[in-house]
Amino acid sequence: MSNKKVPMLNRHIRALSERLVQGEPLTHNMLSWAKQHVEWSLAEGDYTARDGVLMLVIDINGNAAMTVGEYEPLADTSAKALRARSAEARSEADETGVAPELLAAVNDGRLAFVAPADECLCGTATLIEQLAQTKGIPVARVDIPAQLKGALFLVSDEHGVVPADDTDAAESDAATVAFFAEGYEKLRARR
């Protein structure tokens, strides 16, 4: 959340539309409610924070609630920590169909996400994929995190683009990750 708005809200709603609750997709009414509730609540609600994290929770009965909290940056951005976060998000994807965070890497000018080929990507990952396409960067998906080489980073709906602080990557690959981070921040900062 930035300035009481959700950057890339439509991307996030599209990813939400691919999520499953109890093995079933969300209804059109739920998706419409979610988008309207987010927009109206942030514009007119009593949330004091202008920037932070918005979380929408949908329980197994299809009931939804929204909460807003303070943003806390990742304390550990080592490759090991990013791999652990990605593994946790992969477990969520196994249940809901969409991982809120993905491990990715740029190696020899190619982008790879750790995600099944047929899986819908989270909102931030769709942006990164589109940014890569605008630069003619080939995009692939791999099944195993160990297959990633080069400039490792986390793609997260909460944290954006988070480069691993301890990878030994080619300067050009690290620059590509920086380009992705700048593109994300540009959208996030729009007021």
Tab-separated table of C-alpha atoms in Angstrom:
chain	number	residue	atom	x	y	z
A	1	MET	CA	0.000	0.000	0.000
A	2	SER	CA	1.378	3.380	-0.965
A	3	ASN	CA	-0.328	6.682	-0.167
A	4	LYS	CA	-3.530	4.783	0.786
A	5	LYS	CA	-3.643	3.111	-2.634
A	6	VAL	CA	-2.653	-0.348	-3.811
A	7	PRO	CA	-0.154	-0.144	-6.670
A	8	MET	CA	-0.949	-2.632	-9.424
A	9	LEU	CA	-4.364	-3.369	-7.888
A	10	ASN	CA	-5.670	-4.889	-11.125
A	11	ARG	CA	-2.676	-7.246	-11.320
A	12	HIS	CA	-3.304	-8.325	-7.728
A	13	ILE	CA	-7.024	-8.866	-8.394
A	14	ARG	CA	-6.191	-10.982	-11.479
A	15	ALA	CA	-3.872	-13.125	-9.347
A	16	LEU	CA	-6.569	-13.315	-6.658
A	17	SER	CA	-9.014	-14.562	-9.294
A	18	GLU	CA	-6.749	-17.587	-9.834
A	19	ARG	CA	-6.655	-18.533	-6.148
A	20	LEU	CA	-8.642	-21.438	-4.802
A	21	VAL	CA	-10.503	-21.688	-1.498
A	22	GLN	CA	-11.398	-25.256	-0.532
A	23	GLY	CA	-10.440	-26.258	-4.079
A	24	GLU	CA	-12.901	-23.835	-5.671
A	25	PRO	CA	-12.210	-20.562	-7.493
A	26	LEU	CA	-13.447	-17.338	-5.958
A	27	THR	CA	-16.761	-16.047	-7.270
A	28	HIS	CA	-17.060	-12.982	-9.471
A	29	ASN	CA	-19.024	-11.329	-6.647
A	30	MET	CA	-16.171	-11.941	-4.184
A	31	LEU	CA	-13.613	-10.485	-6.594
A	32	SER	CA	-15.793	-7.420	-7.233
A	33	TRP	CA	-16.315	-6.967	-3.504
A	34	ALA	CA	-12.574	-7.291	-2.858
A	35	LYS	CA	-11.640	-4.613	-5.377
A	36	GLN	CA	-14.351	-2.194	-4.258
A	37	HIS	CA	-13.661	-2.812	-0.572
A	38	VAL	CA	-9.954	-2.152	-1.010
A	39	GLU	CA	-10.539	1.055	-2.972
A	40	TRP	CA	-13.300	2.422	-0.727
A	41	SER	CA	-11.802	1.378	2.590
A	42	LEU	CA	-8.446	2.928	1.841
A	43	ALA	CA	-9.969	6.126	0.471
A	44	GLU	CA	-12.572	6.625	3.191
A	45	GLY	CA	-11.616	4.271	6.017
A	46	ASP	CA	-10.053	5.183	9.317
A	47	TYR	CA	-6.674	3.640	8.515
A	48	THR	CA	-4.066	6.072	9.772
A	49	ALA	CA	-1.126	4.580	7.900
A	50	ARG	CA	-0.710	5.918	4.367
A	51	ASP	CA	1.902	3.312	3.515
A	52	GLY	CA	2.037	-0.263	4.696
A	53	VAL	CA	0.818	-3.755	3.954
A	54	LEU	CA	-2.753	-4.617	3.066
A	55	MET	CA	-3.864	-8.180	3.642
A	56	LEU	CA	-7.088	-9.717	2.433
A	57	VAL	CA	-8.046	-12.927	4.220
A	58	ILE	CA	-10.676	-15.289	2.847
A	59	ASP	CA	-11.614	-18.182	5.106
A	60	ILE	CA	-12.722	-21.662	4.079
A	61	ASN	CA	-16.374	-20.560	4.128
A	62	GLY	CA	-15.707	-17.723	1.678
A	63	ASN	CA	-15.945	-14.949	4.282
A	64	ALA	CA	-13.467	-12.141	3.750
A	65	ALA	CA	-11.785	-9.523	5.903
A	66	MET	CA	-9.202	-6.863	5.178
A	67	THR	CA	-6.511	-5.516	7.450
A	68	VAL	CA	-3.763	-2.921	7.069
A	69	GLY	CA	-0.475	-2.983	8.938
A	70	GLU	CA	2.952	-1.416	9.032
A	71	TYR	CA	5.459	-2.534	6.421
A	72	GLU	CA	8.508	-4.306	7.822
A	73	PRO	CA	11.423	-4.821	5.432
A	74	LEU	CA	13.084	-8.213	5.337
A	75	ALA	CA	15.764	-8.507	8.006
A	76	ASP	CA	17.702	-11.167	6.088
A	77	THR	CA	18.099	-10.955	2.316
A	78	SER	CA	20.669	-13.704	1.925
A	79	ALA	CA	20.108	-16.273	-0.806
A	80	LYS	CA	19.364	-18.858	1.896
A	81	ALA	CA	16.666	-16.664	3.488
A	82	LEU	CA	15.065	-15.837	0.128
A	83	ARG	CA	15.023	-19.535	-0.783
A	84	ALA	CA	13.286	-20.300	2.536
A	85	ARG	CA	10.620	-17.627	1.937
A	86	SER	CA	10.069	-18.959	-1.562
A	87	ALA	CA	9.651	-22.504	-0.237
A	88	GLU	CA	7.057	-21.294	2.273
A	89	ALA	CA	5.182	-19.443	-0.487
A	90	ARG	CA	5.358	-22.572	-2.668
A	91	SER	CA	3.526	-24.460	0.098
A	92	GLU	CA	0.813	-21.788	0.020
A	93	ALA	CA	0.598	-22.125	-3.763
A	94	ASP	CA	0.078	-25.871	-3.433
A	95	GLU	CA	-3.082	-25.083	-1.467
A	96	THR	CA	-4.334	-21.892	-3.144
A	97	GLY	CA	-2.929	-22.051	-6.682
A	98	VAL	CA	-0.871	-18.832	-6.535
A	99	ALA	CA	2.392	-18.183	-4.680
A	100	PRO	CA	2.578	-14.657	-3.194
A	101	GLU	CA	6.374	-14.792	-3.537
A	102	LEU	CA	8.633	-16.459	-6.084
A	103	LEU	CA	12.330	-17.063	-6.304
A	104	ALA	CA	13.798	-15.835	-9.575
A	105	ALA	CA	17.172	-15.231	-11.176
A	106	VAL	CA	18.752	-13.534	-14.145
A	107	ASN	CA	21.596	-15.533	-15.672
A	108	ASP	CA	23.312	-14.743	-18.975
A	109	GLY	CA	20.568	-12.222	-19.750
A	110	ARG	CA	17.726	-14.715	-19.200
A	111	LEU	CA	15.044	-14.518	-16.511
A	112	ALA	CA	13.781	-17.647	-14.753
A	113	PHE	CA	11.045	-17.997	-12.126
A	114	VAL	CA	10.622	-21.005	-9.838
A	115	ALA	CA	7.009	-21.790	-10.775
A	116	PRO	CA	5.180	-24.491	-12.700
A	117	ALA	CA	4.603	-23.576	-16.346
A	118	ASP	CA	0.821	-23.562	-15.956
A	119	GLU	CA	0.649	-21.593	-12.690
A	120	CYS	CA	-0.740	-18.064	-12.562
A	121	LEU	CA	1.915	-15.684	-11.258
A	122	CYS	CA	1.422	-13.256	-8.381
A	123	GLY	CA	0.767	-9.617	-9.289
A	124	THR	CA	4.361	-8.451	-8.887
A	125	ALA	CA	5.717	-11.366	-10.923
A	126	THR	CA	3.409	-10.464	-13.833
A	127	LEU	CA	4.950	-6.986	-13.808
A	128	ILE	CA	8.503	-8.379	-13.801
A	129	GLU	CA	7.610	-10.763	-16.623
A	130	GLN	CA	6.201	-7.863	-18.642
A	131	LEU	CA	9.237	-5.660	-17.956
A	132	ALA	CA	11.475	-8.491	-19.184
A	133	GLN	CA	9.428	-8.816	-22.365
A	134	THR	CA	9.764	-5.079	-23.083
A	135	LYS	CA	13.559	-5.507	-23.012
A	136	GLY	CA	13.511	-8.694	-25.092
A	137	ILE	CA	14.714	-10.754	-22.128
A	138	PRO	CA	13.774	-14.430	-22.488
A	139	VAL	CA	11.565	-15.681	-19.639
A	140	ALA	CA	11.428	-19.289	-18.460
A	141	ARG	CA	10.109	-21.240	-15.517
A	142	VAL	CA	11.945	-23.932	-13.613
A	143	ASP	CA	10.643	-26.449	-11.095
A	144	ILE	CA	13.589	-26.680	-8.726
A	145	PRO	CA	15.179	-23.668	-6.986
A	146	ALA	CA	18.637	-25.256	-7.351
A	147	GLN	CA	18.258	-24.813	-11.127
A	148	LEU	CA	18.563	-21.045	-10.695
A	149	LYS	CA	21.958	-19.507	-11.356
A	150	GLY	CA	23.177	-15.922	-11.563
A	151	ALA	CA	21.578	-12.892	-9.913
A	152	LEU	CA	19.096	-14.423	-7.475
A	153	PHE	CA	16.132	-12.381	-6.208
A	154	LEU	CA	12.735	-12.700	-4.570
A	155	VAL	CA	9.628	-11.410	-6.348
A	156	SER	CA	7.061	-10.580	-3.692
A	157	ASP	CA	3.657	-8.925	-3.557
A	158	GLU	CA	4.658	-7.580	-0.131
A	159	HIS	CA	8.317	-6.660	-0.667
A	160	GLY	CA	8.610	-6.122	-4.419
A	161	VAL	CA	11.947	-7.122	-5.940
A	162	VAL	CA	14.478	-8.197	-3.308
A	163	PRO	CA	17.948	-9.082	-4.635
A	164	ALA	CA	19.939	-11.614	-2.629
A	165	ASP	CA	22.765	-9.714	-0.989
A	166	ASP	CA	25.263	-12.549	-1.285
A	167	THR	CA	25.094	-13.858	-4.844
A	168	ASP	CA	28.065	-13.755	-7.156
A	169	ALA	CA	26.431	-12.626	-10.388
A	170	ALA	CA	27.629	-11.003	-13.569
A	171	GLU	CA	27.358	-7.222	-13.460
A	172	SER	CA	24.947	-7.180	-16.411
A	173	ASP	CA	22.639	-9.706	-14.720
A	174	ALA	CA	22.673	-7.715	-11.462
A	175	ALA	CA	21.858	-4.594	-13.508
A	176	THR	CA	18.837	-6.369	-14.991
A	177	VAL	CA	17.567	-7.204	-11.499
A	178	ALA	CA	18.110	-3.538	-10.553
A	179	PHE	CA	16.039	-2.555	-13.624
A	180	PHE	CA	13.199	-4.783	-12.390
A	181	ALA	CA	13.432	-3.278	-8.889
A	182	GLU	CA	13.374	0.260	-10.299
A	183	GLY	CA	10.341	-0.540	-12.467
A	184	TYR	CA	8.477	-1.919	-9.462
A	185	GLU	CA	9.427	1.053	-7.260
A	186	LYS	CA	8.352	3.497	-9.952
A	187	LEU	CA	4.844	2.008	-9.934
A	188	ARG	CA	4.738	1.735	-6.152
A	189	ALA	CA	5.723	5.364	-5.697
A	190	ARG	CA	3.129	6.765	-8.112
A	191	ARG	CA	0.839	9.029	-6.155
